[in-house]
CSV table of C-alpha atoms in Angstrom, one decimal:
chain,number,residue,atom,x,y,z
A,1,GLY,CA,-13.4,44.6,58.1
A,2,ARG,CA,-10.2,44.7,55.4
A,3,HIS,CA,-9.6,41.2,53.3
A,4,LEU,CA,-7.7,40.1,50.0
A,5,TRP,CA,-8.8,37.3,47.6
A,6,ILE,CA,-6.4,36.6,45.2
A,7,SER,CA,-7.3,35.1,41.9
A,8,VAL,CA,-5.8,34.2,38.2
A,9,SER,CA,-8.1,36.8,36.6
A,10,ARG,CA,-8.9,40.2,36.5
A,11,GLU,CA,-12.0,39.4,35.6
A,12,LEU,CA,-13.4,36.7,38.7
A,13,VAL,CA,-14.2,40.0,40.4
A,14,GLN,CA,-17.6,39.8,40.1
A,15,ASP,CA,-17.8,35.9,40.8
A,16,ALA,CA,-16.4,37.5,43.9
A,17,ARG,CA,-19.6,39.0,44.2
A,18,ARG,CA,-21.9,36.5,43.3
A,19,ASP,CA,-20.3,33.5,46.1
A,20,LEU,CA,-19.7,35.5,48.7
A,21,SER,CA,-22.8,37.2,48.9
A,22,ASP,CA,-24.3,34.3,48.2
A,23,VAL,CA,-23.1,32.9,51.1
A,24,GLY,CA,-24.9,35.6,52.9
A,25,CYS,CA,-21.5,38.1,53.1
A,26,HIS,CA,-22.0,41.0,51.9
A,27,ALA,CA,-19.5,42.9,52.8
A,28,PRO,CA,-17.5,44.9,49.1
A,29,VAL,CA,-15.6,43.4,46.8
A,30,HIS,CA,-12.7,46.8,45.6
A,31,ASP,CA,-11.2,45.8,42.3
A,32,GLY,CA,-7.3,46.2,43.8
A,33,ALA,CA,-5.7,47.5,40.9
A,34,GLU,CA,-8.4,50.8,40.7
A,35,VAL,CA,-8.4,50.8,44.8
A,36,LEU,CA,-3.3,50.5,44.2
A,37,ASP,CA,-3.5,53.0,41.4
A,38,GLN,CA,-5.9,55.5,43.2
A,39,MET,CA,-2.3,54.1,46.8
A,40,GLN,CA,0.3,54.4,43.9
A,41,GLY,CA,3.1,57.6,44.7
A,42,GLY,CA,1.6,57.5,48.0
A,43,LYS,CA,-2.0,59.9,46.4
A,44,LYS,CA,-4.3,58.4,48.8
A,45,SER,CA,-7.4,59.4,47.4
A,46,LYS,CA,-9.8,60.0,50.3
A,47,GLY,CA,-11.9,57.3,50.0
A,48,LEU,CA,-9.1,54.4,51.2
A,49,GLY,CA,-9.5,56.0,54.7
A,50,ALA,CA,-10.6,54.2,58.2
A,51,GLY,CA,-14.1,55.3,57.6
A,52,GLY,CA,-13.5,55.9,54.2
A,53,SER,CA,-15.9,53.1,51.5
A,54,LEU,CA,-12.6,51.5,50.2
A,55,GLY,CA,-11.5,51.7,54.1
A,56,LYS,CA,-12.9,48.1,54.1
A,57,GLY,CA,-14.5,45.1,52.9
A,58,VAL,CA,-12.3,42.9,50.4
A,59,LEU,CA,-10.0,43.5,48.1
A,60,PHE,CA,-9.5,41.8,45.0
A,61,VAL,CA,-6.3,40.9,43.5
A,62,THR,CA,-4.7,38.6,40.1
A,63,TYR,CA,-1.0,37.2,41.3
A,64,SER,CA,0.1,39.1,38.8
A,65,LEU,CA,-0.7,42.3,40.0
A,66,LEU,CA,1.0,41.0,43.4
A,67,VAL,CA,4.1,40.6,41.7
A,68,SER,CA,4.4,43.6,39.3
A,69,GLY,CA,6.6,46.4,40.6
A,70,LYS,CA,5.4,46.8,44.6
A,71,ARG,CA,2.2,46.1,44.5
A,72,MET,CA,3.4,43.5,47.5
A,73,GLU,CA,3.6,46.7,50.2
A,74,ASP,CA,0.3,48.5,49.0
A,75,ILE,CA,-0.9,45.4,49.8
A,76,VAL,CA,-0.1,45.4,52.8
A,77,GLY,CA,-0.5,48.9,53.4
A,78,TRP,CA,-4.3,48.7,52.4
A,79,LEU,CA,-5.1,45.1,54.7
A,80,ALA,CA,-2.9,46.6,57.4
A,81,GLY,CA,-4.7,49.9,57.8
A,82,SER,CA,-0.4,52.1,57.5
A,83,GLY,CA,-1.3,53.5,54.0
A,84,GLY,CA,0.4,52.5,50.7
A,85,ASN,CA,3.4,54.8,51.2
A,86,ALA,CA,5.7,51.3,51.8
A,87,ALA,CA,8.3,52.7,52.6
A,88,ALA,CA,8.6,54.7,56.2
A,89,LYS,CA,10.3,57.7,56.2
A,90,THR,CA,11.5,57.1,60.3
A,91,SER,CA,12.3,53.7,62.2
A,92,GLU,CA,9.5,54.6,64.6
A,93,GLN,CA,6.9,54.4,61.2
A,94,ALA,CA,9.1,51.8,60.4
A,95,LEU,CA,7.7,50.2,63.1
A,96,GLY,CA,5.1,51.0,63.8
A,97,ARG,CA,3.7,49.5,60.5
A,98,ALA,CA,5.6,46.7,61.3
A,99,ARG,CA,2.7,46.7,63.9
A,100,LEU,CA,-0.2,46.5,62.6
A,101,GLU,CA,0.9,43.9,60.4
A,102,ARG,CA,1.4,41.6,62.8
A,103,SER,CA,-2.2,42.5,64.3
A,104,TYR,CA,-3.9,42.0,61.4
A,105,THR,CA,-7.1,39.6,61.4
A,106,GLY,CA,-8.7,39.6,58.5
A,107,VAL,CA,-9.0,36.7,55.9
A,108,ILE,CA,-7.0,36.1,53.1
A,109,VAL,CA,-8.2,33.5,50.0
A,110,PHE,CA,-5.6,32.5,48.0
A,111,ASP,CA,-8.1,31.5,44.3
A,112,GLU,CA,-5.9,29.2,42.3
A,113,ALA,CA,-3.5,28.4,45.3
A,114,HIS,CA,-1.7,26.1,42.6
A,115,LYS,CA,-0.3,29.0,40.6
A,116,ALA,CA,2.5,29.5,44.2
A,117,LYS,CA,3.2,25.8,44.0
A,118,ASN,CA,6.8,26.4,42.4
A,119,LEU,CA,8.7,27.7,45.3
A,120,GLU,CA,12.0,25.0,44.9
A,121,ALA,CA,11.8,26.8,40.9
A,122,ASP,CA,12.3,30.3,42.8
A,123,THR,CA,9.5,32.0,40.8
A,124,ARG,CA,8.7,35.1,42.0
A,125,THR,CA,4.5,34.4,42.4
A,126,ALA,CA,5.7,31.8,44.5
A,127,LYS,CA,7.9,33.9,47.0
A,128,LEU,CA,5.4,36.9,47.4
A,129,VAL,CA,2.8,34.6,48.9
A,130,LEU,CA,4.8,32.8,50.5
A,131,ALA,CA,6.2,36.6,51.9
A,132,LEU,CA,2.7,37.7,52.3
A,133,GLN,CA,2.2,35.1,54.7
A,134,GLU,CA,5.3,36.2,56.8
A,135,ARG,CA,4.7,39.6,57.5
A,136,LEU,CA,0.8,38.9,58.5
A,137,PRO,CA,0.8,36.3,60.8
A,138,SER,CA,-1.6,36.8,62.5
A,139,ALA,CA,-4.1,37.0,58.9
A,140,ARG,CA,-6.5,33.6,58.1
A,141,VAL,CA,-5.9,31.9,55.4
A,142,LEU,CA,-8.2,30.3,53.0
A,143,TYR,CA,-6.3,27.6,50.3
A,144,CYS,CA,-8.6,27.3,46.8
A,145,SER,CA,-7.8,24.8,44.2
A,146,ALA,CA,-9.4,22.1,42.1
A,147,THR,CA,-5.5,20.9,40.6
A,148,GLY,CA,-4.2,18.0,42.3
A,149,VAL,CA,-1.0,17.5,43.9
A,150,SER,CA,0.9,15.5,42.2
A,151,ASP,CA,4.0,16.2,44.9
A,152,ILE,CA,3.9,17.5,48.7
A,153,ARG,CA,6.4,19.7,48.5
A,154,HIS,CA,4.5,22.0,45.7
A,155,MET,CA,2.5,23.0,48.3
A,156,VAL,CA,5.3,24.9,50.2
A,157,TYR,CA,3.2,27.7,49.8
A,158,ALA,CA,1.1,26.6,51.9
A,159,SER,CA,3.1,27.4,55.0
A,160,ARG,CA,-0.2,28.0,57.6
A,161,LEU,CA,-0.6,23.8,57.5
A,162,GLY,CA,2.2,23.0,58.9
A,163,LEU,CA,3.5,20.0,55.8
């Protein structure tokens, strides 16, 4: 399967690999910046397909990467298995991509999830965290944060909790 781990720093990818291994999960963890660079412009390297080494596992990205340019489209494309080409050329392609997005059932981990707390302040991070959950409605979502919440409105990003 394909899964997503979003955190605050690219250096934490090694920690993610260690933590998953410590709990018996031996899925490959890919540095999202490298994988998405390979997908840029629709140029797919051989390993990015469903059968390739980068076609499964955990895509580790940062909140900064999520909000940069059209990366959100690339991330959703990788997760749903529809590739990195966000611009569907026909309505049939758009419908196919939407169908793949709706059927995606992988895990999305929002590490340091409080980084998305400013939805009411209209930040790009908060908007995209919410949009990612809306685009992948069948995904399983894990919110992780050791930061306390002073106001329930700061948890709007955690839409799956039904608050």
